[in-house]
Structure formats: C-alpha cells, structure tokens
PDB file of C-alpha atoms and ligand atoms in Angstrom:
ATOM      1  CA  MET K  80     -19.233  -2.008  -4.507  1.00 41.00           C
ATOM      2  CA  ASN K  81     -21.466   0.910  -3.722  1.00 42.00           C
ATOM      3  CA  GLU K  82     -18.974   3.720  -3.142  1.00 43.00           C
ATOM      4  CA  GLN K  83     -20.036   6.685  -1.053  1.00 43.00           C
ATOM      5  CA  GLN K  84     -18.552  10.136  -0.667  1.00 41.00           C
ATOM      6  CA  PRO K  85     -16.579  10.069   2.581  1.00 42.00           C
ATOM      7  CA  GLY K  86     -18.344  13.060   4.038  1.00 40.00           C
ATOM      8  CA  ALA K  87     -21.765  11.560   3.324  1.00 40.00           C
ATOM      9  CA  ALA K  88     -20.975   7.999   4.411  1.00 44.00           C
ATOM     10  CA  ASN K  89     -23.505   6.092   6.483  1.00 46.00           C
ATOM     11  CA  HIS K  90     -21.550   4.406   9.295  1.00 46.00           C
ATOM     12  CA  GLU K  91     -24.460   2.763  11.082  1.00 47.00           C
ATOM     13  CA  ALA K  92     -23.393  -0.713   9.953  1.00 47.00           C
ATOM     14  CA  PHE K  93     -19.904  -0.295  11.443  1.00 48.00           C
ATOM     15  CA  PRO K  94     -19.012  -0.063  15.127  1.00 51.00           C
ATOM     16  CA  LEU K  95     -17.069   3.135  15.820  1.00 54.00           C
ATOM     17  CA  PRO K  96     -13.396   2.162  15.490  1.00 63.00           C
ATOM     18  CA  VAL K  97     -10.747   3.099  18.026  1.00 74.00           C
ATOM     19  CA  LYS K  98      -7.302   3.798  16.554  1.00 86.00           C
ATOM     20  CA  GLN K  99      -4.713   1.368  17.868  1.00 87.00           C
ATOM     21  CA  GLN K 100      -0.962   1.161  17.451  1.00 90.00           C
ATOM     22  CA  ILE K 101       0.328  -1.901  15.641  1.00 92.00           C
ATOM     23  CA  ASP K 102       2.717  -3.656  18.045  1.00 89.00           C
ATOM     24  CA  HIS K 103       6.441  -3.624  17.266  1.00 91.00           C
ATOM     25  CA  VAL K 104       6.074  -1.152  14.379  1.00 94.00           C
ATOM     26  CA  ARG K 105       7.465   2.406  14.409  1.00 95.00           C
ATOM     27  CA  HIS K 106       5.834   3.794  11.273  1.00 96.00           C
ATOM     28  CA  VAL K 107       2.747   2.540   9.465  1.00 96.00           C
ATOM     29  CA  ILE K 108       2.458   3.782   5.886  1.00 97.00           C
ATOM     30  CA  ALA K 109      -0.846   3.241   4.053  1.00 96.00           C
ATOM     31  CA  VAL K 110      -0.616   2.986   0.262  1.00 97.00           C
ATOM     32  CA  SER K 111      -3.934   3.827  -1.342  1.00 96.00           C
ATOM     33  CA  SER K 112      -5.587   4.610  -4.635  1.00 94.00           C
ATOM     34  CA  ALA K 113      -9.037   5.907  -5.382  1.00 89.00           C
ATOM     35  CA  LYS K 114      -9.554   3.255  -8.063  1.00 87.00           C
ATOM     36  CA  GLY K 115      -8.231  -0.165  -8.965  1.00 90.00           C
ATOM     37  CA  GLY K 116      -5.657  -1.011 -11.597  1.00 91.00           C
ATOM     38  CA  VAL K 117      -3.432   2.052 -11.208  1.00 93.00           C
ATOM     39  CA  GLY K 118      -0.552  -0.084  -9.891  1.00 96.00           C
ATOM     40  CA  LYS K 119      -1.057   0.517  -6.162  1.00 96.00           C
ATOM     41  CA  SER K 120       0.060  -2.975  -5.059  1.00 97.00           C
ATOM     42  CA  THR K 121       3.096  -2.839  -7.346  1.00 98.00           C
ATOM     43  CA  VAL K 122       4.091   0.526  -5.870  1.00 98.00           C
ATOM     44  CA  ALA K 123       3.498  -0.717  -2.296  1.00 98.00           C
ATOM     45  CA  THR K 124       5.624  -3.831  -2.883  1.00 98.00           C
ATOM     46  CA  ASN K 125       8.519  -2.092  -4.620  1.00 98.00           C
ATOM     47  CA  LEU K 126       8.459   0.706  -2.063  1.00 98.00           C
ATOM     48  CA  ALA K 127       8.765  -1.858   0.755  1.00 98.00           C
ATOM     49  CA  PHE K 128      11.787  -3.454  -0.941  1.00 98.00           C
ATOM     50  CA  ALA K 129      13.289  -0.037  -1.702  1.00 98.00           C
ATOM     51  CA  LEU K 130      13.091   0.840   2.020  1.00 98.00           C
ATOM     52  CA  GLN K 131      14.684  -2.527   2.808  1.00 97.00           C
ATOM     53  CA  GLN K 132      17.444  -1.715   0.342  1.00 97.00           C
ATOM     54  CA  LEU K 133      18.011   1.523   2.283  1.00 97.00           C
ATOM     55  CA  ASP K 134      18.627  -0.720   5.341  1.00 96.00           C
ATOM     56  CA  TYR K 135      15.340  -0.214   7.139  1.00 96.00           C
ATOM     57  CA  LYS K 136      13.464  -3.102   8.735  1.00 95.00           C
ATOM     58  CA  VAL K 137      10.278  -3.387   6.753  1.00 96.00           C
ATOM     59  CA  GLY K 138       7.084  -5.485   6.704  1.00 96.00           C
ATOM     60  CA  LEU K 139       4.291  -5.667   4.151  1.00 97.00           C
ATOM     61  CA  LEU K 140       0.592  -5.991   4.993  1.00 95.00           C
ATOM     62  CA  ASP K 141      -1.751  -6.672   2.085  1.00 95.00           C
ATOM     63  CA  ALA K 142      -5.182  -5.405   3.175  1.00 93.00           C
ATOM     64  CA  ASP K 143      -6.709  -5.257  -0.313  1.00 91.00           C
ATOM     65  CA  ILE K 144      -9.895  -7.193   0.378  1.00 88.00           C
ATOM     66  CA  TYR K 145     -11.048  -6.786  -3.235  1.00 86.00           C
ATOM     67  CA  GLY K 146      -7.966  -8.390  -4.774  1.00 86.00           C
ATOM     68  CA  PRO K 147      -5.124  -9.355  -2.421  1.00 91.00           C
ATOM     69  CA  SER K 148      -2.407  -9.600  -5.073  1.00 92.00           C
ATOM     70  CA  ILE K 149       0.835  -9.175  -3.123  1.00 96.00           C
ATOM     71  CA  PRO K 150       1.381 -12.929  -2.491  1.00 94.00           C
ATOM     72  CA  THR K 151       1.274 -13.353  -6.299  1.00 93.00           C
ATOM     73  CA  LEU K 152       3.588 -10.360  -6.868  1.00 95.00           C
ATOM     74  CA  LEU K 153       6.027 -12.019  -4.429  1.00 96.00           C
ATOM     75  CA  GLY K 154       5.500 -15.592  -5.658  1.00 94.00           C
ATOM     76  CA  VAL K 155       4.276 -16.782  -2.241  1.00 94.00           C
ATOM     77  CA  SER K 156       1.977 -19.761  -1.846  1.00 87.00           C
ATOM     78  CA  GLN K 157       2.564 -20.915   1.740  1.00 88.00           C
ATOM     79  CA  ARG K 158       0.295 -19.792   4.576  1.00 88.00           C
ATOM     80  CA  PRO K 159       1.312 -18.079   7.832  1.00 91.00           C
ATOM     81  CA  GLU K 160       1.368 -20.096  11.050  1.00 89.00           C
ATOM     82  CA  PRO K 161       0.679 -19.176  14.669  1.00 88.00           C
ATOM     83  CA  ASP K 162       3.658 -18.579  16.977  1.00 86.00           C
ATOM     84  CA  VAL K 163       3.910 -20.100  20.481  1.00 86.00           C
ATOM     85  CA  MET K 164       1.776 -17.240  21.851  1.00 85.00           C
ATOM     86  CA  GLY K 165      -0.971 -17.945  19.317  1.00 87.00           C
ATOM     87  CA  ARG K 166      -0.269 -14.783  17.307  1.00 89.00           C
ATOM     88  CA  ILE K 167       0.088 -14.933  13.523  1.00 91.00           C
ATOM     89  CA  LYS K 168       3.647 -15.256  12.215  1.00 92.00           C
ATOM     90  CA  PRO K 169       4.020 -13.496   8.836  1.00 94.00           C
ATOM     91  CA  VAL K 170       5.318 -15.454   5.855  1.00 95.00           C
ATOM     92  CA  MET K 171       8.860 -14.524   4.762  1.00 94.00           C
ATOM     93  CA  ALA K 172       8.955 -13.493   1.086  1.00 95.00           C
ATOM     94  CA  HIS K 173      12.438 -12.639  -0.240  1.00 95.00           C
ATOM     95  CA  LYS K 174      13.421 -11.806   3.399  1.00 93.00           C
ATOM     96  CA  MET K 175      10.379  -9.518   3.777  1.00 95.00           C
ATOM     97  CA  PRO K 176       7.730 -10.420   6.396  1.00 95.00           C
ATOM     98  CA  LEU K 177       4.358 -10.496   4.647  1.00 96.00           C
ATOM     99  CA  MET K 178       0.786 -10.901   5.836  1.00 95.00           C
ATOM    100  CA  SER K 179      -2.101 -10.842   3.367  1.00 94.00           C
ATOM    101  CA  ILE K 180      -5.833 -10.792   3.967  1.00 90.00           C
ATOM    102  CA  GLY K 181      -5.910 -13.377   1.159  1.00 89.00           C
ATOM    103  CA  PHE K 182      -4.243 -15.842   3.583  1.00 89.00           C
ATOM    104  CA  MET K 183      -7.372 -15.748   5.745  1.00 83.00           C
ATOM    105  CA  VAL K 184      -9.594 -17.428   3.136  1.00 79.00           C
ATOM    106  CA  ASP K 185      -9.209 -20.499   0.926  1.00 74.00           C
ATOM    107  CA  ALA K 186      -7.575 -19.857  -2.447  1.00 69.00           C
ATOM    108  CA  GLY K 187     -10.121 -19.026  -5.131  1.00 68.00           C
ATOM    109  CA  GLN K 188     -12.848 -18.135  -2.594  1.00 70.00           C
ATOM    110  CA  PRO K 189     -14.309 -14.625  -2.600  1.00 68.00           C
ATOM    111  CA  LEU K 190     -13.831 -12.483   0.507  1.00 73.00           C
ATOM    112  CA  ALA K 191     -17.478 -12.319   1.470  1.00 74.00           C
ATOM    113  CA  TRP K 192     -17.293 -10.476   4.819  1.00 78.00           C
ATOM    114  CA  ARG K 193     -19.518  -7.470   5.344  1.00 79.00           C
ATOM    115  CA  GLY K 194     -20.242  -4.929   8.082  1.00 78.00           C
ATOM    116  CA  PRO K 195     -19.403  -5.964  11.674  1.00 80.00           C
ATOM    117  CA  MET K 196     -17.994  -9.327  10.551  1.00 82.00           C
ATOM    118  CA  LEU K 197     -15.518  -7.614   8.229  1.00 82.00           C
ATOM    119  CA  PHE K 198     -14.665  -5.191  11.010  1.00 80.00           C
ATOM    120  CA  GLN K 199     -13.849  -8.111  13.328  1.00 82.00           C
ATOM    121  CA  VAL K 200     -11.697  -9.864  10.736  1.00 83.00           C
ATOM    122  CA  LEU K 201      -9.799  -6.619  10.120  1.00 83.00           C
ATOM    123  CA  GLN K 202      -9.211  -6.100  13.847  1.00 83.00           C
ATOM    124  CA  GLN K 203      -7.622  -9.562  14.037  1.00 83.00           C
ATOM    125  CA  PHE K 204      -5.723  -8.965  10.829  1.00 86.00           C
ATOM    126  CA  PHE K 205      -4.288  -5.624  11.958  1.00 88.00           C
ATOM    127  CA  HIS K 206      -3.563  -6.455  15.561  1.00 88.00           C
ATOM    128  CA  GLU K 207      -2.794 -10.164  15.914  1.00 90.00           C
ATOM    129  CA  VAL K 208       0.220 -10.389  13.660  1.00 92.00           C
ATOM    130  CA  ARG K 209       3.583 -10.682  15.410  1.00 91.00           C
ATOM    131  CA  TRP K 210       5.856  -8.557  13.241  1.00 91.00           C
ATOM    132  CA  THR K 211       9.185  -9.103  15.018  1.00 83.00           C
ATOM    133  CA  GLY K 212      10.828 -10.902  17.935  1.00 70.00           C
ATOM    134  CA  TYR K 213      10.785  -9.540  21.497  1.00 55.00           C
ATOM    135  CA  GLY K 214      12.513  -6.210  22.028  1.00 61.00           C
ATOM    136  CA  ASP K 215      12.789  -5.681  18.308  1.00 83.00           C
ATOM    137  CA  GLN K 216      10.670  -3.579  15.953  1.00 92.00           C
ATOM    138  CA  LEU K 217      10.005  -2.793  12.319  1.00 95.00           C
ATOM    139  CA  ASP K 218      10.954   0.685  11.095  1.00 96.00           C
ATOM    140  CA  TYR K 219       8.197   0.645   8.478  1.00 97.00           C
ATOM    141  CA  LEU K 220       5.069  -1.404   7.878  1.00 97.00           C
ATOM    142  CA  ILE K 221       3.648  -0.775   4.410  1.00 97.00           C
ATOM    143  CA  ILE K 222      -0.095  -1.424   4.216  1.00 96.00           C
ATOM    144  CA  ASP K 223      -1.650  -1.973   0.788  1.00 96.00           C
ATOM    145  CA  LEU K 224      -5.202  -0.650   1.253  1.00 95.00           C
ATOM    146  CA  PRO K 225      -8.112  -1.693  -0.982  1.00 93.00           C
ATOM    147  CA  PRO K 226      -8.833   0.816  -3.778  1.00 94.00           C
ATOM    148  CA  GLY K 227     -11.649   3.288  -3.298  1.00 92.00           C
ATOM    149  CA  THR K 228     -12.772   6.026  -0.975  1.00 89.00           C
ATOM    150  CA  GLY K 229     -15.772   4.463   0.754  1.00 86.00           C
ATOM    151  CA  ASP K 230     -16.713   3.169   4.184  1.00 83.00           C
ATOM    152  CA  ILE K 231     -14.311   0.216   4.137  1.00 83.00           C
ATOM    153  CA  GLN K 232     -11.251   2.371   3.504  1.00 87.00           C
ATOM    154  CA  LEU K 233     -12.403   4.909   6.074  1.00 87.00           C
ATOM    155  CA  SER K 234     -12.976   2.196   8.648  1.00 84.00           C
ATOM    156  CA  MET K 235      -9.487   0.761   8.019  1.00 86.00           C
ATOM    157  CA  ALA K 236      -7.829   4.159   8.271  1.00 87.00           C
ATOM    158  CA  GLN K 237      -9.651   4.669  11.569  1.00 85.00           C
ATOM    159  CA  GLN K 238      -8.668   1.304  13.092  1.00 87.00           C
ATOM    160  CA  VAL K 239      -4.928   1.702  12.934  1.00 92.00           C
ATOM    161  CA  GLU K 240      -2.590   4.456  14.101  1.00 93.00           C
ATOM    162  CA  VAL K 241      -1.157   5.370  10.687  1.00 95.00           C
ATOM    163  CA  THR K 242       1.940   7.583  10.374  1.00 96.00           C
ATOM    164  CA  GLY K 243       0.848   8.721   6.923  1.00 96.00           C
ATOM    165  CA  ALA K 244      -0.690   7.766   3.606  1.00 96.00           C
ATOM    166  CA  ILE K 245       0.546   7.755   0.027  1.00 97.00           C
ATOM    167  CA  ILE K 246      -1.910   8.134  -2.835  1.00 96.00           C
ATOM    168  CA  VAL K 247      -1.051   6.353  -6.097  1.00 95.00           C
ATOM    169  CA  THR K 248      -2.590   7.652  -9.297  1.00 92.00           C
ATOM    170  CA  THR K 249      -2.120   7.653 -13.043  1.00 90.00           C
ATOM    171  CA  PRO K 250      -1.587  11.121 -14.576  1.00 85.00           C
ATOM    172  CA  GLN K 251      -4.897  11.398 -16.407  1.00 79.00           C
ATOM    173  CA  GLU K 252      -7.615  13.829 -15.353  1.00 69.00           C
ATOM    174  CA  LEU K 253     -10.251  11.150 -14.653  1.00 67.00           C
ATOM    175  CA  ALA K 254      -8.014   9.416 -12.112  1.00 69.00           C
ATOM    176  CA  LEU K 255      -7.135  12.760 -10.559  1.00 78.00           C
ATOM    177  CA  ALA K 256     -10.768  13.572  -9.805  1.00 80.00           C
ATOM    178  CA  ASP K 257     -10.693  10.431  -7.637  1.00 83.00           C
ATOM    179  CA  VAL K 258      -7.472  11.564  -5.958  1.00 86.00           C
ATOM    180  CA  ARG K 259      -9.365  14.569  -4.624  1.00 90.00           C
ATOM    181  CA  ARG K 260     -11.811  12.140  -2.988  1.00 91.00           C
ATOM    182  CA  GLY K 261      -8.845  10.201  -1.579  1.00 92.00           C
ATOM    183  CA  VAL K 262      -7.486  13.386  -0.006  1.00 94.00           C
ATOM    184  CA  ALA K 263     -10.922  14.030   1.541  1.00 93.00           C
ATOM    185  CA  LEU K 264     -11.016  10.471   2.930  1.00 93.00           C
ATOM    186  CA  PHE K 265      -7.699  10.787   4.761  1.00 94.00           C
ATOM    187  CA  ASN K 266      -8.571  14.242   6.037  1.00 93.00           C
ATOM    188  CA  LEU K 267     -11.770  12.771   7.489  1.00 91.00           C
ATOM    189  CA  ALA K 268      -9.810   9.931   9.115  1.00 91.00           C
ATOM    190  CA  HIS K 269      -7.150  12.378  10.441  1.00 92.00           C
ATOM    191  CA  VAL K 270      -4.400  10.563   8.556  1.00 94.00           C
ATOM    192  CA  PRO K 271      -1.615  12.833   7.231  1.00 95.00           C
ATOM    193  CA  ILE K 272      -0.951  12.480   3.501  1.00 96.00           C
ATOM    194  CA  LEU K 273       2.781  12.120   2.867  1.00 96.00           C
ATOM    195  CA  GLY K 274       2.569  12.567  -0.894  1.00 96.00           C
ATOM    196  CA  ILE K 275       1.357  11.407  -4.273  1.00 95.00           C
ATOM    197  CA  VAL K 276       3.042   8.841  -6.521  1.00 95.00           C
ATOM    198  CA  GLU K 277       2.309   9.072 -10.236  1.00 93.00           C
ATOM    199  CA  ASN K 278       2.386   5.610 -11.807  1.00 94.00           C
ATOM    200  CA  MET K 279       2.317   4.679 -15.505  1.00 91.00           C
ATOM    201  CA  SER K 280       3.705   8.130 -16.146  1.00 87.00           C
ATOM    202  CA  GLY K 281       4.929   8.002 -19.758  1.00 81.00           C
ATOM    203  CA  PHE K 282       5.903   4.964 -21.790  1.00 82.00           C
ATOM    204  CA  VAL K 283       9.425   4.576 -23.170  1.00 77.00           C
ATOM    205  CA  CYS K 284       9.373   2.541 -26.380  1.00 78.00           C
ATOM    206  CA  PRO K 285      11.927  -0.286 -25.990  1.00 78.00           C
ATOM    207  CA  HIS K 286      12.627  -0.125 -29.757  1.00 83.00           C
ATOM    208  CA  CYS K 287      13.082   3.586 -30.489  1.00 81.00           C
ATOM    209  CA  GLN K 288      13.480   4.865 -26.862  1.00 75.00           C
ATOM    210  CA  GLN K 289      10.929   7.602 -27.555  1.00 78.00           C
ATOM    211  CA  SER K 290       8.719   8.544 -24.593  1.00 76.00           C
ATOM    212  CA  THR K 291       4.942   8.804 -25.066  1.00 80.00           C
ATOM    213  CA  ASP K 292       2.550  10.174 -22.433  1.00 76.00           C
ATOM    214  CA  LEU K 293      -0.108   7.456 -22.810  1.00 71.00           C
ATOM    215  CA  PHE K 294      -2.112   8.735 -19.844  1.00 68.00           C
ATOM    216  CA  ALA K 295      -1.315  12.452 -20.314  1.00 64.00           C
ATOM    217  CA  SER K 296       1.314  14.088 -18.116  1.00 67.00           C
ATOM    218  CA  GLY K 297       1.834  16.467 -15.222  1.00 72.00           C
ATOM    219  CA  GLY K 298      -1.521  15.561 -13.639  1.00 73.00           C
ATOM    220  CA  ALA K 299      -0.145  14.555 -10.268  1.00 79.00           C
ATOM    221  CA  ASP K 300       1.835  17.823 -10.040  1.00 84.00           C
ATOM    222  CA  ARG K 301      -1.352  19.756 -10.679  1.00 83.00           C
ATOM    223  CA  VAL K 302      -3.479  18.001  -8.078  1.00 84.00           C
ATOM    224  CA  ALA K 303      -0.607  17.920  -5.555  1.00 88.00           C
ATOM    225  CA  GLY K 304      -0.193  21.676  -6.016  1.00 88.00           C
ATOM    226  CA  GLU K 305      -3.880  22.188  -5.225  1.00 88.00           C
ATOM    227  CA  TYR K 306      -3.403  20.635  -1.781  1.00 91.00           C
ATOM    228  CA  GLY K 307       0.195  21.682  -1.116  1.00 92.00           C
ATOM    229  CA  LEU K 308       1.325  18.022  -1.225  1.00 94.00           C
ATOM    230  CA  PRO K 309       4.603  16.759  -2.687  1.00 94.00           C
ATOM    231  CA  VAL K 310       4.800  14.359  -5.623  1.00 94.00           C
ATOM    232  CA  LEU K 311       7.157  11.702  -4.257  1.00 96.00           C
ATOM    233  CA  GLY K 312       7.966  10.403  -7.729  1.00 95.00           C
ATOM    234  CA  ALA K 313       6.763   9.387 -11.179  1.00 93.00           C
ATOM    235  CA  ILE K 314       7.155   5.786 -12.361  1.00 95.00           C
ATOM    236  CA  PRO K 315       6.984   5.107 -16.110  1.00 93.00           C
ATOM    237  CA  LEU K 316       4.872   2.421 -17.716  1.00 92.00           C
ATOM    238  CA  ASP K 317       7.510  -0.216 -18.321  1.00 92.00           C
ATOM    239  CA  ARG K 318       7.127  -3.858 -19.247  1.00 91.00           C
ATOM    240  CA  ASN K 319       9.972  -4.819 -16.883  1.00 94.00           C
ATOM    241  CA  ILE K 320       7.814  -3.773 -13.926  1.00 96.00           C
ATOM    242  CA  ARG K 321       4.927  -5.912 -15.161  1.00 94.00           C
ATOM    243  CA  HIS K 322       7.233  -8.799 -16.031  1.00 95.00           C
ATOM    244  CA  CYS K 323       8.896  -8.818 -12.597  1.00 96.00           C
ATOM    245  CA  GLY K 324       5.477  -8.787 -10.903  1.00 95.00           C
ATOM    246  CA  ASP K 325       4.369 -11.738 -13.030  1.00 96.00           C
ATOM    247  CA  GLU K 326       7.564 -13.608 -12.081  1.00 96.00           C
ATOM    248  CA  GLY K 327       6.969 -13.074  -8.347  1.00 96.00           C
ATOM    249  CA  LEU K 328      10.092 -10.967  -7.785  1.00 96.00           C
ATOM    250  CA  PRO K 329       9.569  -7.195  -7.545  1.00 96.00           C
ATOM    251  CA  LEU K 330      11.692  -5.060  -9.840  1.00 98.00           C
ATOM    252  CA  VAL K 331      13.631  -3.406  -7.001  1.00 98.00           C
ATOM    253  CA  LYS K 332      14.769  -6.875  -5.895  1.00 97.00           C
ATOM    254  CA  ALA K 333      15.248  -8.344  -9.385  1.00 97.00           C
ATOM    255  CA  GLN K 334      17.113  -5.375 -10.911  1.00 97.00           C
ATOM    256  CA  PRO K 335      18.418  -3.340  -7.961  1.00 97.00           C
ATOM    257  CA  GLU K 336      20.915  -1.371 -10.075  1.00 96.00           C
ATOM    258  CA  SER K 337      18.410  -0.368 -12.759  1.00 95.00           C
ATOM    259  CA  THR K 338      17.159   3.169 -13.384  1.00 94.00           C
ATOM    260  CA  LEU K 339      13.651   1.999 -12.487  1.00 95.00           C
ATOM    261  CA  ALA K 340      14.821   0.624  -9.125  1.00 98.00           C
ATOM    262  CA  GLN K 341      16.494   3.982  -8.465  1.00 98.00           C
ATOM    263  CA  ILE K 342      13.158   5.731  -9.076  1.00 97.00           C
ATOM    264  CA  TYR K 343      11.525   3.559  -6.375  1.00 98.00           C
ATOM    265  CA  CYS K 344      14.504   4.192  -4.041  1.00 98.00           C
ATOM    266  CA  ASP K 345      14.193   7.962  -4.568  1.00 98.00           C
ATOM    267  CA  ILE K 346      10.508   7.697  -3.631  1.00 98.00           C
ATOM    268  CA  ALA K 347      11.504   5.718  -0.512  1.00 98.00           C
ATOM    269  CA  ARG K 348      14.075   8.390   0.461  1.00 98.00           C
ATOM    270  CA  LYS K 349      11.533  11.175   0.021  1.00 98.00           C
ATOM    271  CA  LEU K 350       9.066   9.191   2.123  1.00 98.00           C
ATOM    272  CA  VAL K 351      11.636   8.819   4.912  1.00 98.00           C
ATOM    273  CA  ASP K 352      12.322  12.575   4.766  1.00 97.00           C
ATOM    274  CA  ARG K 353       8.612  13.352   4.961  1.00 97.00           C
ATOM    275  CA  VAL K 354       8.163  11.066   7.963  1.00 97.00           C
ATOM    276  CA  ALA K 355      11.182  12.630   9.684  1.00 95.00           C
ATOM    277  CA  ALA K 356       9.903  16.144   8.947  1.00 92.00           C
ATOM    278  CA  ARG K 357       6.531  15.316  10.501  1.00 81.00           C
ATOM    279  CA  ALA K 358       8.159  13.855  13.601  1.00 69.00           C
ATOM    280  CA  VAL K 359      10.015  17.073  14.554  1.00 55.00           C
TER     281      VAL K 359
HETATM  282  P1  ADP A  46      -3.672  -2.186  -8.336  1.00 77.40           P
HETATM  283  O1  ADP A  46      -3.090  -2.630  -7.025  1.00 77.40           O
HETATM  284  O2  ADP A  46      -3.793  -0.694  -8.416  1.00 77.40           O
HETATM  285  O3  ADP A  46      -4.934  -2.881  -8.725  1.00 77.40           O
HETATM  286  P2  ADP A  46      -1.452  -3.628  -9.528  1.00 77.40           P
HETATM  287  O4  ADP A  46      -0.283  -3.160  -8.744  1.00 77.40           O
HETATM  288  O5  ADP A  46      -2.019  -4.983  -9.216  1.00 77.40           O
HETATM  289  O6  ADP A  46      -2.621  -2.546  -9.493  1.00 77.40           O
HETATM  290  O7  ADP A  46      -1.043  -3.534 -11.059  1.00 77.40           O
HETATM  291  C1  ADP A  46      -1.918  -3.901 -12.100  1.00 77.40           C
HETATM  292  C2  ADP A  46      -1.084  -4.402 -13.268  1.00 77.40           C
HETATM  293  O8  ADP A  46      -0.308  -3.333 -13.787  1.00 77.40           O
HETATM  294  C3  ADP A  46      -0.093  -5.487 -12.861  1.00 77.40           C
HETATM  295  O9  ADP A  46      -0.030  -6.418 -13.916  1.00 77.40           O
HETATM  296  C4  ADP A  46       1.237  -4.758 -12.729  1.00 77.40           C
HETATM  297  O10 ADP A  46       2.363  -5.579 -13.033  1.00 77.40           O
HETATM  298  C5  ADP A  46       1.077  -3.683 -13.792  1.00 77.40           C
HETATM  299  N1  ADP A  46       1.829  -2.458 -13.476  1.00 77.40           N
HETATM  300  C6  ADP A  46       1.767  -1.695 -12.363  1.00 77.40           C
HETATM  301  N2  ADP A  46       2.579  -0.632 -12.466  1.00 77.40           N
HETATM  302  C7  ADP A  46       3.186  -0.729 -13.684  1.00 77.40           C
HETATM  303  C8  ADP A  46       4.134   0.072 -14.402  1.00 77.40           C
HETATM  304  N3  ADP A  46       4.616   1.209 -13.899  1.00 77.40           N
HETATM  305  N4  ADP A  46       4.522  -0.361 -15.637  1.00 77.40           N
HETATM  306  C9  ADP A  46       4.013  -1.504 -16.168  1.00 77.40           C
HETATM  307  N5  ADP A  46       3.119  -2.292 -15.560  1.00 77.40           N
HETATM  308  C10 ADP A  46       2.701  -1.905 -14.343  1.00 77.40           C
END
C-alpha cells in the first residue's frame, strides 16, 4: 500500500466522514500499530479477554482489512447471521461477541475494496452490527485497526466515535519512528491516545530463564515520555502467546492464572483507569 504522511494525505477519493457513535457500546477502544507484525491483533484479543476477566461486557471488532486474523486467533470458522431486524449478529467466540471484516468476503479472497466502495463497506461494518440485546450495552468494544498511518486508518478513526486509542509497538528504534507517525494520525483524527503497549519486549529463555532484549529495550518509555503518554505495559516475547494464538484460544483465556495473563490484566486495569480519568 502507498502510505502517506497523515498531514499530507490526499482525501479527495474519500467522502468526508462524520463521526458516529456505535450503538449499544459505552467505550470504543482502537488498537493500532504503525506497521504489521508487531502483535497488534494478539494484544487486541488478549486485552478484550482480560477486560472480560475483570467482569466488563466486551466485544471485539476486527477491522484489519489487510489481514483479518482474529477469527483464526479465536478458532472461529462460522459466519455471522442477520437478526430479525436485519442487523448483523456477531459470532460468539469463547463467550466474546466477535465481528470481523474477514466475514464479509469469501475465505481466501483478497479484500479488494478501494476508495468510496471501501468507505461504504466500513460504514456498514461499523454501524450495522447489533452488539447486545435491547436495553443492554457493552462496556468496551475493542477495535483491531489495520496497521499503518495512511488514509484508510485516518478514515476509520474519523468514522467512529472512539473513546481512545492504544498504540502497539516493539521496543526497537525503527518501530518507534513509526509510533511518532501513529501519534500524529490520532491527533489529526482528534482521537485521544490512552497509552502505548510494548510487545515482544525481552525474551525469557525457557531453558536457562535468562532474559534477552531481542528488540532492544526501553524504547516505548522513551517515545511515550516525548509525548507525555503512559506505557500501559510491556509483554515479553513468549512462545506460549504464539502457541495459544495458533490453537485458537488466547493466552488470557487458556492460562488465566499465568504471569503472562496477569500482564494483560494489568494493561486492562490501566486502560480502565485512563478511560475513567478522561471521563471526569
Ligand atoms: P499483527 O496484528 O501486528 O500483524 P499478530 O498479532 O497477528 O500481529 O502477531 C503476529 C505473530 O506474532 C503471531 O503468530 C502471534 O502469535 C505472534 N505474537 C504476537 N505477540 C507475541 C508475543 N508477545 N510473543 C510471542 N509471539 C507473539
């Protein structure tokens, strides 16, 4: 994809979006990363289950048009169906309502929408899902955004009333340069940034228990300090996280008592605190 700097983006191909609330949802949290492969979807999924473990009502919306991987991370193969009102009913995955943009195309087909067509599909995707029953609402809807800081991400951030965004990054300097672009994107879209999550932060050898900073260390602290943002947490590179994703059961659900699950739960608690602090 041809990425553009947010400030210099050419928006002629996109109708000007109007921010809309998502029905029956109190807080929309966008999980983003400036580049792919940093573990954004894994963080989004485990964060959703961590919030559920803290007794919040949570839904998960996979908007990663470049690689909608959450159905795989949750071992889901069935498709959503319409409810009696014709709105889309999310699929239940381990008691978590899930909607993925991948459900809107046939398996194995590329998502080939562009410009106004993509905009229309996204409108439907964001606003025609029925998240809960009448009179009921979700506390948190976690949206997994596509990686990058271009027009598509900007357009998405401008279509939905988002409570706040989380930026996922690895600790190395190259990834952090992109984080700065991510911060600029959300500032442009008037979306508050709730914090940064450092993923793949140190590798603990399962044989000798020694920790190695494969992707350097302390990077997220540095960039967060530049913008006065909190680091919500640092998740190590751990084969259990990868293994659980491959098995279709996120680590927080598979090993809820583990140290790793506690790291995700701490991030969820800090997120809740940040949301509460912004609301007063
Ligand atoms: P992204 O959404 O940024 O493209 P994914 O969440 O799909 O990245 O993760 C890419 C791969 O990295 C997946 O195989 C996932 O299981 C693995 N992964 C993510 N975070 C970790 C981690 N902290 N430790 C080990 N593997 C991880």
